Coordinates of C-alpha atoms in Angstrom, one line a residue:
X1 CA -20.0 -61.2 17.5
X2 CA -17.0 -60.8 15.0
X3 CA -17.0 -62.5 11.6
X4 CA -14.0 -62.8 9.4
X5 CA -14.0 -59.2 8.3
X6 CA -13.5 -57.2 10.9
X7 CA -13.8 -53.4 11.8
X8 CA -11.9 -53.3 14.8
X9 CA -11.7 -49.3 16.6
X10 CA -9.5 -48.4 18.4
X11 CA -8.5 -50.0 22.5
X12 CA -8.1 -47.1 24.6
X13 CA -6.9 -48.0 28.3
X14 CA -7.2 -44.8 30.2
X15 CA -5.4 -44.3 33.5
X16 CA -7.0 -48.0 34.3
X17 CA -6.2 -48.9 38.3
X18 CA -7.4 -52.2 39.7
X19 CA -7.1 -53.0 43.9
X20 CA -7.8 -56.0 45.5
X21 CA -8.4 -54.3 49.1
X22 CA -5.3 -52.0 50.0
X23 CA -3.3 -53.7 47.3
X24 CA -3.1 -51.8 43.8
X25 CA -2.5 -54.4 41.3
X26 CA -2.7 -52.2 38.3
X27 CA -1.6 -48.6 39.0
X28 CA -3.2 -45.9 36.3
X29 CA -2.1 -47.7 33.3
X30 CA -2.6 -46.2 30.0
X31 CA -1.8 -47.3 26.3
X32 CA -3.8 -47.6 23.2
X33 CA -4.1 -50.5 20.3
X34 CA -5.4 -50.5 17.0
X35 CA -6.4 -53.2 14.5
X36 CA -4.1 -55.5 13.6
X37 CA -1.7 -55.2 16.3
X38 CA 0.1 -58.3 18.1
X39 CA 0.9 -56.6 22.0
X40 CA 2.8 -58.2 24.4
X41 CA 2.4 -57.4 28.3
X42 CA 5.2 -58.5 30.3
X43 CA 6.7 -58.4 34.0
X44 CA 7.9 -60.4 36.6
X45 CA 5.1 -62.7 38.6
X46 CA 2.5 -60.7 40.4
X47 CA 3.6 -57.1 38.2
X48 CA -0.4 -57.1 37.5
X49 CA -0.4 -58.5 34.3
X50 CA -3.6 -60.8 34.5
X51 CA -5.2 -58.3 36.0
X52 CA -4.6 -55.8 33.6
X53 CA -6.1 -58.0 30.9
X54 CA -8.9 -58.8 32.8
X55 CA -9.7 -55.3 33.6
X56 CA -9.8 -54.5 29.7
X57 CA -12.1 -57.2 29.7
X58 CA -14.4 -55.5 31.9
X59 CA -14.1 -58.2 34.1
X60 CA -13.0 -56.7 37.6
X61 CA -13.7 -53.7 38.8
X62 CA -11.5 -51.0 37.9
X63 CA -10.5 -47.2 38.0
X64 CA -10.1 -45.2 35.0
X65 CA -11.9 -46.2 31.5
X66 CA -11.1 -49.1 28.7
X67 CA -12.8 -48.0 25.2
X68 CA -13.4 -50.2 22.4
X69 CA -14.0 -47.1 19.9
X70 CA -17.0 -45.1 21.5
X71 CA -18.1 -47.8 23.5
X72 CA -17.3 -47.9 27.1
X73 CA -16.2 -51.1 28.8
X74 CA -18.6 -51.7 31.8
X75 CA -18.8 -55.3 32.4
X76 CA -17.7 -58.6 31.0
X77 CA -20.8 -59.1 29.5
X78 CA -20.6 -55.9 27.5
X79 CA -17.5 -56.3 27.0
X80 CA -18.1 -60.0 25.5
X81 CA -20.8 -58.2 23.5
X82 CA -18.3 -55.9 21.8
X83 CA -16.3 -58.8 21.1
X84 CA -13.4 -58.7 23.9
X85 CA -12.6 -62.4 24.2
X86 CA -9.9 -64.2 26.4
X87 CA -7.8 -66.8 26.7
X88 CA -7.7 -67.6 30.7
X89 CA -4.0 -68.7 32.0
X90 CA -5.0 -72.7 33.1
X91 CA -7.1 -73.0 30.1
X92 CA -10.2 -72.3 32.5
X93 CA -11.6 -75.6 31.3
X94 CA -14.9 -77.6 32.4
X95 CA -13.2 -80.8 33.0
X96 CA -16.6 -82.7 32.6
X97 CA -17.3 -81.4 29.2
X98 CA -15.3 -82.5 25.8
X99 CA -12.8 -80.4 24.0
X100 CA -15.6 -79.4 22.1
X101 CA -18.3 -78.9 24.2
X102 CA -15.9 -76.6 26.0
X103 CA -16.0 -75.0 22.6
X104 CA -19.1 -75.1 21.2
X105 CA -21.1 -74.1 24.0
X106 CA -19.6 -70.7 24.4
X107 CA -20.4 -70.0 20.5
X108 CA -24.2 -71.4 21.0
X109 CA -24.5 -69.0 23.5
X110 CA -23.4 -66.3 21.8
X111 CA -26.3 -66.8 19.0
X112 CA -23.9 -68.3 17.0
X113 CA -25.9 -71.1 14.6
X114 CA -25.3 -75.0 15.6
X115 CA -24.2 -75.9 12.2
X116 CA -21.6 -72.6 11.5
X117 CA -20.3 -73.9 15.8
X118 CA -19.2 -76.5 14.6
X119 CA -17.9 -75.6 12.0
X120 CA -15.7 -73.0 14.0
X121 CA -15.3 -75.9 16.3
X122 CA -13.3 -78.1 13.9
X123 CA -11.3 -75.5 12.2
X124 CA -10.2 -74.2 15.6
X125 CA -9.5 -77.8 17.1
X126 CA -7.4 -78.9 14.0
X127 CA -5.8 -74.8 13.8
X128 CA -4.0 -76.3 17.5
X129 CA -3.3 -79.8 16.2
X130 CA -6.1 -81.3 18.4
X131 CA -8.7 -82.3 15.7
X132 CA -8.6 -86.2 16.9
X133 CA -9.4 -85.5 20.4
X134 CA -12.3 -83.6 20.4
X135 CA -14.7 -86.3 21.8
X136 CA -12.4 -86.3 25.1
X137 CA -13.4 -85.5 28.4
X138 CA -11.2 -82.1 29.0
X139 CA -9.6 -84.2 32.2
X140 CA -8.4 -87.0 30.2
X141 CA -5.8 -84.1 28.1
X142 CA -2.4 -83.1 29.3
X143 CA -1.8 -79.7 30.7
X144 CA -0.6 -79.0 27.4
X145 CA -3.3 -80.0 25.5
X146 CA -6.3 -78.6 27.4
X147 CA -4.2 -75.3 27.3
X148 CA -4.1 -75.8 23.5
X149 CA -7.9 -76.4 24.2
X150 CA -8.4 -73.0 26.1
X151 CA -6.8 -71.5 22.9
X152 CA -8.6 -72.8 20.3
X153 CA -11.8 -72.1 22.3
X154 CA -10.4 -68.0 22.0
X155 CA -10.0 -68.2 18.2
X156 CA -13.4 -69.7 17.4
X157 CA -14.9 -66.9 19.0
X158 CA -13.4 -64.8 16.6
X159 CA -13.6 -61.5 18.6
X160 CA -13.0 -57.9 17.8
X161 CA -10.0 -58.1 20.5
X162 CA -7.9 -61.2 22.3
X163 CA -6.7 -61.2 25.7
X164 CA -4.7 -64.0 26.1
X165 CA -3.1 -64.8 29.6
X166 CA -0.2 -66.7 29.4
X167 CA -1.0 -68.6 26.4
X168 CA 2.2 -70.3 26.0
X169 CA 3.3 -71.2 29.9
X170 CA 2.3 -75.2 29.2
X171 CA 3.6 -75.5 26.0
X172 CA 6.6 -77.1 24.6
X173 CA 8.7 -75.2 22.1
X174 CA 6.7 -76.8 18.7
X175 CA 3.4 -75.7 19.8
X176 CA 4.5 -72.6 21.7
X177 CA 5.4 -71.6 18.1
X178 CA 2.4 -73.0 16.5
X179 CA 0.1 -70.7 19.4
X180 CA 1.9 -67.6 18.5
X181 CA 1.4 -68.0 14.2
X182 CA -2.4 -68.4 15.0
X183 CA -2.4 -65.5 17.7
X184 CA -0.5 -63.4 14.7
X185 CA -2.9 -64.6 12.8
X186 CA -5.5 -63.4 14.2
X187 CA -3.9 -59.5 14.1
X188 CA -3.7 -60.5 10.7
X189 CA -7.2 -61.4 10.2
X190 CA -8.1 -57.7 12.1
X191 CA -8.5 -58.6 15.5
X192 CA -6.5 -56.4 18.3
X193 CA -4.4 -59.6 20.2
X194 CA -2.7 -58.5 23.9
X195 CA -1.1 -61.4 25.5
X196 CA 0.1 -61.7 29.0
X197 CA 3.9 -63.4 29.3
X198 CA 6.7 -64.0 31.4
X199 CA 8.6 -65.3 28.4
X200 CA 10.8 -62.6 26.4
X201 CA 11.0 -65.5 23.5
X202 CA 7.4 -64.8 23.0
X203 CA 6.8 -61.6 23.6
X204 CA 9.8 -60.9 21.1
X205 CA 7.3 -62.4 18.3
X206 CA 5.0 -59.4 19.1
X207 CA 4.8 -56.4 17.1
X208 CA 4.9 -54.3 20.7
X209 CA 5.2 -54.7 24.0
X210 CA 4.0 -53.1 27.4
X211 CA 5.9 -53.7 30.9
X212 CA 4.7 -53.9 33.8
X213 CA 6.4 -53.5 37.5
X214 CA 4.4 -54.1 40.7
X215 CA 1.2 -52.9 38.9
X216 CA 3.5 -49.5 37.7
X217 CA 3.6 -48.9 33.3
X218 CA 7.3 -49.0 32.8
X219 CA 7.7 -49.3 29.5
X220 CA 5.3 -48.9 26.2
X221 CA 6.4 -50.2 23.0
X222 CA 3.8 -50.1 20.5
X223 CA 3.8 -49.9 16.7
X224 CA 1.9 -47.0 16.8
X225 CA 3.0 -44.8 19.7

């Protein structure tokens, strides 16, 4: 949806709850972003943080209201259309496909010309150092690699906003550092990037960051608030 000049409104999250039965994972969470900001949302295991994410995706059903500017977040499909993309924890890979059919396919289906995916394809791959193993089956990569996979498949999409779950957790410390330049990056390049981490070293590379506790908002530290 998003090219490389963006116009990114603002991400309103608006008293957002998310329950899975009688468990609340998210508990009436509110914040906002704006273009160009790097967020971090951290907490212990199970504090809600993937669901949080995937509830500004529009991706699980939730309580209260996520806003990309005047646009409300329904679905993940509307939500994809506004150009909310994420970056799954376990690289969410098909393990049949090739790094870059696990790439490519998502941009084909979003309209995106052949030729200009793979172009996006290639850039992306060599952004995460994997350029020489794009014809692999995504089961033949390490952990590592297919998670370096499931990011590069995020930044060819080039959204409006990036969720990215845990986007570091597989990673050793080179390309843990190489992940977080591209995710600022892409704050740089306009987009509005909230990552999901357990680990303070990265979420200390963010411009701000958001706490969670057992699905409670503890803390907000945001450039802007």
């Amino acid at each position: 949806m998003a090219d490389d000049d963006l116009e990114t409104p603002p991400l309103v999250i608006d008293a957002v709850t998310v329950r899975y039965g009688d468990t609340v994972a998210v508990d009436a969470a509110s914040f906002d972003a704006y273009a160009g900001e790097f967020i971090a949302v951290t907490g212990h295991s199970g504090a809600g943080k993937s669901s949080l994410l995937w509830a500004i995706a529009g991706a699980v059903t939730a309580e209260g209201a996520v806003r990309l500017g005047d646009d409300l977040v329904t679905d993940r499909s509307q939500g994809a259309g506004l150009g909310i993309e994420v970056i799954p924890q376990g690289s969410a890979l098909a393990v049949l496909l090739t790094a870059q059919e696990n790439l490519e396919l998502p941009l084909l289906a979003r309209g995106i010309p052949a030729q200009e995916a793979r172009h996006r394809v290639q850039e992306a791959l060599a952004s995460v150092g994997l350029e020489e193993s794009g014809s692999h089956l995504a089961e033949e990569l390490s952990g590592g690699q297919q998670q370096r996979v499931a990011v590069a498949r995020g930044l060819a999409l080039r959204g409006r906003v990036l969720l990215a779950d845990e986007p570091t957790s597989e990673l050793d410390h080179d390309n843990r550092e190489k992940v977080l330049a591209l995710l600022r990056a892409e704050a740089q390049r306009g987009a509005i990037v909230v990552m999901a981490t357990h680990d303070p070293e990265a979420a200390a590379q963010a411009d701000g960051e958001i706490r969670l506790d057992d699905g409670h908002l503890e803390t907000v530290r945001v450039p802007r608030s």
